[in-house]
Short mmCIF file of C-alpha atoms in Angstrom, two decimals:
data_model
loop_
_atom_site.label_atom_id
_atom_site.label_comp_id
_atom_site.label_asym_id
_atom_site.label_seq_id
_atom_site.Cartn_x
_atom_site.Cartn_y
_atom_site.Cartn_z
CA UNK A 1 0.00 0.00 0.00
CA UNK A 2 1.44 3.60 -0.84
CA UNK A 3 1.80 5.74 1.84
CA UNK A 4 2.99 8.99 2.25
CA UNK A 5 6.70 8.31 2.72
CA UNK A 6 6.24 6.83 -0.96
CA UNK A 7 4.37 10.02 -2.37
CA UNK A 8 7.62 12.64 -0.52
CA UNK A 9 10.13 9.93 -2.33
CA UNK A 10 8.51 10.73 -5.70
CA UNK A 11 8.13 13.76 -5.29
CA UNK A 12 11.61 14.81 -3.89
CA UNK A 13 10.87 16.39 -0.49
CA UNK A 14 10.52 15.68 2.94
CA UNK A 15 7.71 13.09 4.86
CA UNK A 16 6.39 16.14 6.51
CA UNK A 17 6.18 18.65 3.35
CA UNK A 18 4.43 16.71 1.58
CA UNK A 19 2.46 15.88 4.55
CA UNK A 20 2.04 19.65 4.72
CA UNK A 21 1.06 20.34 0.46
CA UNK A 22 -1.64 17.34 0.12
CA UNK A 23 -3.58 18.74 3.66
CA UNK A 24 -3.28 22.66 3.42
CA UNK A 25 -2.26 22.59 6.92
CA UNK A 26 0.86 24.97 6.45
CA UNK A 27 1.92 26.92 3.61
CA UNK A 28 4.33 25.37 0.65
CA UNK A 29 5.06 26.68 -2.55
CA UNK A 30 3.00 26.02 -5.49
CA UNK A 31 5.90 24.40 -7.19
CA UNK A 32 6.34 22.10 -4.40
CA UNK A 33 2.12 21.78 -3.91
CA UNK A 34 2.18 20.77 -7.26
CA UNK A 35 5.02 18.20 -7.47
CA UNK A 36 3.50 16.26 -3.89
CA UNK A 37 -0.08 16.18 -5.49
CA UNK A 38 1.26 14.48 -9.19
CA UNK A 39 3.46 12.13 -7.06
CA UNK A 40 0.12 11.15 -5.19
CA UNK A 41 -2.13 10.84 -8.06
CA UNK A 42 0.57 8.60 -10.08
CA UNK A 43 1.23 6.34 -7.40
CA UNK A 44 -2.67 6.22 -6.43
CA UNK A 45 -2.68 7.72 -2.77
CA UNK A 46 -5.12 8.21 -0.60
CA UNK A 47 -4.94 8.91 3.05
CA UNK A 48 -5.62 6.29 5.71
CA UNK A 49 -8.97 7.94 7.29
CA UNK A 50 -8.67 5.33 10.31
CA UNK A 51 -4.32 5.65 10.71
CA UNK A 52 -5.27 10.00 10.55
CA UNK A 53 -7.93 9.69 12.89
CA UNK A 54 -5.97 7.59 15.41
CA UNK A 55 -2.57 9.86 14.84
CA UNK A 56 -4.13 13.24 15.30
CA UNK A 57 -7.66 12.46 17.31
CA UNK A 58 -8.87 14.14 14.45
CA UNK A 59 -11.09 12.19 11.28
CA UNK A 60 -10.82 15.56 9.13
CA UNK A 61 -14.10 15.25 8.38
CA UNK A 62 -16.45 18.75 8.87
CA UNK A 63 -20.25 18.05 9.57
CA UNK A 64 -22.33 20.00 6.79
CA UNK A 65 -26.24 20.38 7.70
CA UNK A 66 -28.40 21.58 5.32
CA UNK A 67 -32.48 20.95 3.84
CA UNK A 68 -33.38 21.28 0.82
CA UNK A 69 -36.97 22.66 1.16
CA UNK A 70 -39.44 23.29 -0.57
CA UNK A 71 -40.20 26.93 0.13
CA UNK A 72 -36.26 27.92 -1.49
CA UNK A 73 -35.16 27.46 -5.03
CA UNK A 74 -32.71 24.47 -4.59
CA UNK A 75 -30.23 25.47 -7.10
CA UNK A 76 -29.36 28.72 -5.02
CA UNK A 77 -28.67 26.15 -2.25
CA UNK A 78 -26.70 24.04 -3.78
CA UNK A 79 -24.06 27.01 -4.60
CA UNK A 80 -23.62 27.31 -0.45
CA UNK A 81 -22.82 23.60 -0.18
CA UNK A 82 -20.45 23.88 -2.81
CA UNK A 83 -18.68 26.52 -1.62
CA UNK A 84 -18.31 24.60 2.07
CA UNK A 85 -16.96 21.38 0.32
CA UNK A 86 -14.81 22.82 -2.32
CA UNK A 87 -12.89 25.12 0.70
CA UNK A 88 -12.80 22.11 3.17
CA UNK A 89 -11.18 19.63 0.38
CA UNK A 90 -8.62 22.28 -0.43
CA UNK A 91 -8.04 22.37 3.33
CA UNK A 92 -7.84 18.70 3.56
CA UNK A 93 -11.03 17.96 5.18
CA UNK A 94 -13.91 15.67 3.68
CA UNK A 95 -17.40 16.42 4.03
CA UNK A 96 -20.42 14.81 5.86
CA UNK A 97 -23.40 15.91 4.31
CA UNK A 98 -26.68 15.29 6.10
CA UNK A 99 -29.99 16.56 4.80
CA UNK A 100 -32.26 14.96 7.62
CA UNK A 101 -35.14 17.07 8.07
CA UNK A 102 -34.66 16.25 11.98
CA UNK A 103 -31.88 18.85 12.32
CA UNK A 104 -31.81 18.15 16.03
CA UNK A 105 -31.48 14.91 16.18
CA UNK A 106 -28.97 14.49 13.09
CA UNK A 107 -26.62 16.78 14.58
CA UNK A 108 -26.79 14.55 17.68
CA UNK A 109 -26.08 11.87 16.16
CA UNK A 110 -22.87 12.93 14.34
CA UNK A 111 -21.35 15.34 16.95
CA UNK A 112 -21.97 12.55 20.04
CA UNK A 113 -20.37 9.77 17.78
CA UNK A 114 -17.51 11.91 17.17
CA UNK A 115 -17.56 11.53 13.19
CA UNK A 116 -17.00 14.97 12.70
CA UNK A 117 -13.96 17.30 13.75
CA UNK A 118 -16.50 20.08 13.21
CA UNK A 119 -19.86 21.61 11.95
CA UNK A 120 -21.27 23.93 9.78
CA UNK A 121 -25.08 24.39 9.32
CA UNK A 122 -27.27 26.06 6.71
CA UNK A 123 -30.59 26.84 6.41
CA UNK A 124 -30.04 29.06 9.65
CA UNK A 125 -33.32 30.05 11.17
CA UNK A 126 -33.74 33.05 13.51
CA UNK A 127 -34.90 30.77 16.71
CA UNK A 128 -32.93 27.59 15.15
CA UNK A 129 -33.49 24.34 17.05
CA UNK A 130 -30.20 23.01 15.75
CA UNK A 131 -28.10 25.28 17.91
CA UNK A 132 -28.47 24.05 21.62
CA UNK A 133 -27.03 20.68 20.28
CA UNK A 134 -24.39 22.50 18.29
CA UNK A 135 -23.68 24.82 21.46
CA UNK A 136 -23.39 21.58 23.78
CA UNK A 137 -20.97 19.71 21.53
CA UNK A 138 -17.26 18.91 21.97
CA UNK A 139 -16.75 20.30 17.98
CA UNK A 140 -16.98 23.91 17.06
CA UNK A 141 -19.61 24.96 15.04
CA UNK A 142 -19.75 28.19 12.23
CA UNK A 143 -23.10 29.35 10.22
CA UNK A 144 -23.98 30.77 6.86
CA UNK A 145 -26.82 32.46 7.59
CA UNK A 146 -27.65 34.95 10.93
CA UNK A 147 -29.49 33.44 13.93
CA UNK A 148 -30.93 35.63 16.65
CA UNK A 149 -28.68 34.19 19.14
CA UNK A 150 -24.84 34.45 17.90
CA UNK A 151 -23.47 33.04 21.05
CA UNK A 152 -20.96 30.31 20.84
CA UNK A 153 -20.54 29.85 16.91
CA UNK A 154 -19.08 31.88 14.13
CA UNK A 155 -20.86 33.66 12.24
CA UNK A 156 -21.11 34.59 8.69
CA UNK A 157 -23.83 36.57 6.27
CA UNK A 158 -24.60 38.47 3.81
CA UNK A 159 -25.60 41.95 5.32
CA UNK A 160 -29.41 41.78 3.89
CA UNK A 161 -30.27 45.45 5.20
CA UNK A 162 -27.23 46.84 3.75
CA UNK A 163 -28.57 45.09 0.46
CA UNK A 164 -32.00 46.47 0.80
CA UNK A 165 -30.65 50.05 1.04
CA UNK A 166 -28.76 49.38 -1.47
CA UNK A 167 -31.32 48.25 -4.16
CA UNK A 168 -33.66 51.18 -3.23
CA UNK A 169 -31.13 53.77 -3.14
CA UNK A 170 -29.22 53.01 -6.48
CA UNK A 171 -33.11 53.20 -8.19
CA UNK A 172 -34.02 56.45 -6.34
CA UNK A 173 -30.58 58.09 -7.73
CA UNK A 174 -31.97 57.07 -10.99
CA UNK A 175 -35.62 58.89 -10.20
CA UNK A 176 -37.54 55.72 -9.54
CA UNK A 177 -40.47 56.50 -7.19
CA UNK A 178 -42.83 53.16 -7.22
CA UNK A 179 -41.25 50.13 -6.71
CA UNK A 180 -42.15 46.27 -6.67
CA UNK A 181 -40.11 44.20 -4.46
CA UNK A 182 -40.77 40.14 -4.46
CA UNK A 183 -39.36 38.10 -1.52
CA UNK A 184 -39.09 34.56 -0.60
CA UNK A 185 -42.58 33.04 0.18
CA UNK A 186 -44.32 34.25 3.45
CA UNK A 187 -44.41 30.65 5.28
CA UNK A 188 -40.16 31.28 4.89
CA UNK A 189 -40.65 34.30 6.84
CA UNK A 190 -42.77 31.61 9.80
CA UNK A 191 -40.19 29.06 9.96
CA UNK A 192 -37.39 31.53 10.67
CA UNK A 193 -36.13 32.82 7.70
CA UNK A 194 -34.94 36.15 9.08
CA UNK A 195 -32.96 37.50 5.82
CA UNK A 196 -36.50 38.00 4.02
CA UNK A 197 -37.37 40.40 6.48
CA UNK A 198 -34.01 41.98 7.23
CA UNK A 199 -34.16 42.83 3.38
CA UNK A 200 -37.28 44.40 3.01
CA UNK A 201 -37.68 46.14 6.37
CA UNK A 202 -34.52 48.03 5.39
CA UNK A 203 -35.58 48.62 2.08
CA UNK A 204 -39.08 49.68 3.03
CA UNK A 205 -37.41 52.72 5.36
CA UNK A 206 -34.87 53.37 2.86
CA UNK A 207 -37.94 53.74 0.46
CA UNK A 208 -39.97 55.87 2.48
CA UNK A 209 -37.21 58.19 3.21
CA UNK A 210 -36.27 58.74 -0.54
CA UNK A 211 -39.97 59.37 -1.14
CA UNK A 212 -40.33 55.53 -3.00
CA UNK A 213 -44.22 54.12 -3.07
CA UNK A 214 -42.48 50.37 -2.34
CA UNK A 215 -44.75 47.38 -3.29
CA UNK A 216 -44.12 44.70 -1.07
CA UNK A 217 -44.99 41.03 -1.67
CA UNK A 218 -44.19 37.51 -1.26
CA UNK A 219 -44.06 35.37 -4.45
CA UNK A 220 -43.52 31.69 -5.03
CA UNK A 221 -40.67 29.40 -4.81
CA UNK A 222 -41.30 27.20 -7.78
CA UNK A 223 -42.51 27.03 -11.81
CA UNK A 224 -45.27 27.48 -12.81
CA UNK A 225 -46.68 29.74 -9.20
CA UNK A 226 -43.82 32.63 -9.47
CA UNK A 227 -44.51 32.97 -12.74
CA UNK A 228 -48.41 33.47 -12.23
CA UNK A 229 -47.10 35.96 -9.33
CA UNK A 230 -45.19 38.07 -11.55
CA UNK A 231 -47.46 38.28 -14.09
CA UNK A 232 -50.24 39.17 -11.85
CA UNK A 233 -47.48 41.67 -10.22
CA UNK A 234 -47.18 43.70 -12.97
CA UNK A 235 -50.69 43.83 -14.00
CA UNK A 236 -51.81 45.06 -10.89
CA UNK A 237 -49.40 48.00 -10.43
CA UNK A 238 -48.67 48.84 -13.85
CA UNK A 239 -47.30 52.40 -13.19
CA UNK A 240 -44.56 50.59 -11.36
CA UNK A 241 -41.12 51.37 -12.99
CA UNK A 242 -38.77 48.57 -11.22
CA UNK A 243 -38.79 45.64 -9.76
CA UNK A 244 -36.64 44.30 -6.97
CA UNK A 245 -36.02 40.48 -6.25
CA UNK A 246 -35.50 39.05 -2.95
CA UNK A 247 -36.02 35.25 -4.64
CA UNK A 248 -34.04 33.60 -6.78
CA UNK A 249 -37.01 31.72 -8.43
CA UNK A 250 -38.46 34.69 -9.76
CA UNK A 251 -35.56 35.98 -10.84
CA UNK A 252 -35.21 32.88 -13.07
CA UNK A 253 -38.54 33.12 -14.19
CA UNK A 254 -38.55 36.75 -14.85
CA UNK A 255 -37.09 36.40 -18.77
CA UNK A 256 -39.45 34.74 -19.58
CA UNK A 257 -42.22 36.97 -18.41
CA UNK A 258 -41.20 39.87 -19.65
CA UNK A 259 -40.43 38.50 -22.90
CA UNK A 260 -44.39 37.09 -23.16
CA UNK A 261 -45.68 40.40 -22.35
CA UNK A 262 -43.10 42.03 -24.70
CA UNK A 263 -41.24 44.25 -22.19
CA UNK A 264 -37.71 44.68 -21.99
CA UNK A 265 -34.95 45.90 -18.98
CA UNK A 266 -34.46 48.54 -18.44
CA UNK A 267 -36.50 50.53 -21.58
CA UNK A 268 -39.73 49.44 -19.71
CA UNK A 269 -39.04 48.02 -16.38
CA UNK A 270 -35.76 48.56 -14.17
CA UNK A 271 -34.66 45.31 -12.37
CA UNK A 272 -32.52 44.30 -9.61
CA UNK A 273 -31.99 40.81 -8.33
CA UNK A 274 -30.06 39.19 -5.16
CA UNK A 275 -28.18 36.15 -6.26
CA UNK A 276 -24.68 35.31 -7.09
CA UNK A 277 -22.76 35.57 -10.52
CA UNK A 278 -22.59 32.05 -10.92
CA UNK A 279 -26.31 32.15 -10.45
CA UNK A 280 -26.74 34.89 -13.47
CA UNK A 281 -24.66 32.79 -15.90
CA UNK A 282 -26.48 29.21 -14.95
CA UNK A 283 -29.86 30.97 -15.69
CA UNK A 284 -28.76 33.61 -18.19
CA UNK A 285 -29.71 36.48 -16.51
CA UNK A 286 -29.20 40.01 -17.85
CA UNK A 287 -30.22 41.68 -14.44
CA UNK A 288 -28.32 43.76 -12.35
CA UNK A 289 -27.79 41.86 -8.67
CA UNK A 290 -26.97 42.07 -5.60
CA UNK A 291 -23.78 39.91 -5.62
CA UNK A 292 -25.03 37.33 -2.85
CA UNK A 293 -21.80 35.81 -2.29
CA UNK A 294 -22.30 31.93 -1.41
CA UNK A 295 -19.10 30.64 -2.57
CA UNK A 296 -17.42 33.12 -0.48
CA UNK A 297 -19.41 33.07 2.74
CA UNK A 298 -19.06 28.54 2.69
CA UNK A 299 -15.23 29.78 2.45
CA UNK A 300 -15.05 32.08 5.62
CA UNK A 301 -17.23 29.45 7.86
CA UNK A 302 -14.78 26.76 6.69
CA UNK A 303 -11.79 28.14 7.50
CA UNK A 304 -12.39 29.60 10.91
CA UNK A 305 -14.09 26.29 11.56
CA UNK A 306 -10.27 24.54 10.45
CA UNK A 307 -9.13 27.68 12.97
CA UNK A 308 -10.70 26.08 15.56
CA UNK A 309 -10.45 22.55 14.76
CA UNK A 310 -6.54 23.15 14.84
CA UNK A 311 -6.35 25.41 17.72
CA UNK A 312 -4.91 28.37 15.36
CA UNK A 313 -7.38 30.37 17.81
CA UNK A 314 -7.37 30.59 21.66
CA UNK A 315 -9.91 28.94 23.46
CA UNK A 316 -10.91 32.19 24.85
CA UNK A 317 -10.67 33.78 21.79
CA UNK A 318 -14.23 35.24 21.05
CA UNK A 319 -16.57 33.97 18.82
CA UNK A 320 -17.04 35.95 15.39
CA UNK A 321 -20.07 37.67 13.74
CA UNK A 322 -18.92 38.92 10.20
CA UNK A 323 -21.00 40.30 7.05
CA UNK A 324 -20.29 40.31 3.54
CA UNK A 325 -20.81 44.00 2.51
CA UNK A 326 -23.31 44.15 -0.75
CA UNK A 327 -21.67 44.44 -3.70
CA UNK A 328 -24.12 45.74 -7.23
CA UNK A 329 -22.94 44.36 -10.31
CA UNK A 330 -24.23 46.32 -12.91
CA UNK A 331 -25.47 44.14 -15.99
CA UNK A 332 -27.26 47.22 -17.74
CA UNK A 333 -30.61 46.45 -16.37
CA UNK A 334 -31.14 49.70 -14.52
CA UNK A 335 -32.00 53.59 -16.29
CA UNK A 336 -34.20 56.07 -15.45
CA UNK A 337 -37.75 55.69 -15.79
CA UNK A 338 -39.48 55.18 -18.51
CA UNK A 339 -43.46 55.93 -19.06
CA UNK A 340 -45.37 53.01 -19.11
CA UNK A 341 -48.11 52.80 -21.04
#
């Protein structure tokens, strides 16, 4: 069986650098990175989970909880969970993934039987039932997404009201002064989704202080309902000269819409979204967004999670609550307003 004295032969450096370049546990060169990962793929390595776990009381193996459910669009979803797992296998870490809709009890499960070094959970809900087991677990936990209760994990979100200001003031510059804005589905609001409401409170005092009529509503999460919402949007406040999108699904959805009632962005209707850049190009999106930031948010709750894991951080060291500013990324889909007929 190769192990890694074999792969530092090959490659022509020590046991413990290339140790070091195939974990991400301390810095190496490129060069040498490169070199120790060829040597391993030639000579077919791959790291005794069992040997690791007995050597460093570590398996290297982060705890990822997330749901898919049925009141989000899964594809925006599934960019979080990539950007956890592609940041914890650069680090050297594998990834549990449970989707159990008992939260509680999965988390349990995994922290008691010690599978995991560590955990990160999505889906974060303002009163989240999840976090009392995290909180009471030997293994450090970090979030994508705000709870009301920050206390003992690390934090990470986008900064929602930030966004909402942002969206409203960038249209009012422009002379906008009615407004539609379509969030996630109300029951997300119920179960704890606090970012739907963090948005549009902010946005619905930003609007009111910039003289904006705002339109508020909650639209579907899947095909064919958001596009039955939108439609039934614009028909029903038709002096309305932009149109704000809290949901990913109607974001997708919105192309087609507007093509079928033979409107364009931004000659008719000025439009800003909230979802990534990866999102745009999946779904071919020409609409200025909101630059959500997935991939980089799974990247900061991974690595202070491998901070803690590796005691790079004190014990005392306290716990972190950290925002991803919005960033607009103009696609042309915002001017001035147009009269509607």
């Amino acid at each position: 069986m190769v192990n890694i004295g074999d792969v530092a032969r090959a490659a022509g450096v020590a046991r413990s650098t290339a140790s070091y370049a195939l974990t991400g546990k301390r810095a190496v060169s490129d060069e040498v990175r490169a070199r120790v990962r060829q040597a391993a793929m030639e000579l077919g390595y791959t790291p005794n989970a069992g040997a690791r776990a007995l050597a460093t009381s570590r398996s290297n193996v982060i705890g990822l909880l997330a749901q898919f459910l049925p009141d989000e669009f899964a594809p925006a979803m599934l960019q979080y969970i990539q950007g956890v797992t592609d940041t914890a296998r650069d680090l050297g870490y594998d990834i549990l993934l449970s989707t159990d809709a008992d939260g509680p009890g999965a988390l349990k499960r995994i922290t008691d039987s010690r599978m995991v070094d560590g955990v990160v959970l999505l889906n974060v809900a303002d009163e989240d039932d999840r976090l009392p087991v995290l909180r009471a677990a030997v293994q450090p936990g970090a979030l994508v997404g705000l709870p009301r209760d920050c206390s003992g994990v690390d934090v990470f979100d986008l900064d929602f009201e930030e966004a909402g200001r942002a969206m409203i003031e960038h249209l009012a510059r422009l002379g906008h002064r009615e407004l539609i804005l379509v969030s996630q589905p109300e029951h997300v609001i119920e179960r704890g989704g606090a970012y739907v409401w963090r948005l549009q409170n902010a946005a619905k005092e930003t609007a009111a202080a910039n003289g904006v009529t705002l339109r508020t509503v909650f639209g579907a999460a899947t095909q064919p309902d958001i596009g039955r919402d939108l439609h039934a949007l614009l028909d029903a406040h038709p002096t309305a000269t932009g149109l704000l999108l809290n949901n990913e699904a109607a974001a997708a959805a919105l192309p087609t819409v507007l093509h079928s009632r033979q409107l364009t962005a931004p000659a008719d209707l000025s439009v800003i979204g909230r979802y990534s850049d990866e999102f745009a190009r999946t779904f071919s999106l020409p609409y200025s967004s909101i630059e959500s930031a997935p991939d980089r948010l799974g990247r900061m709750a991974v690595r202070q999670l491998v901070r803690r894991i590796e005691n790079q951080v004190r014990e005392d060291d306290p716990y972190v609550v950290r925002f991803v500013g919005p960033e607009l990324v103009d696609r042309g889909s915002t001017a001035p307003p147009a009269t509607r007929q």
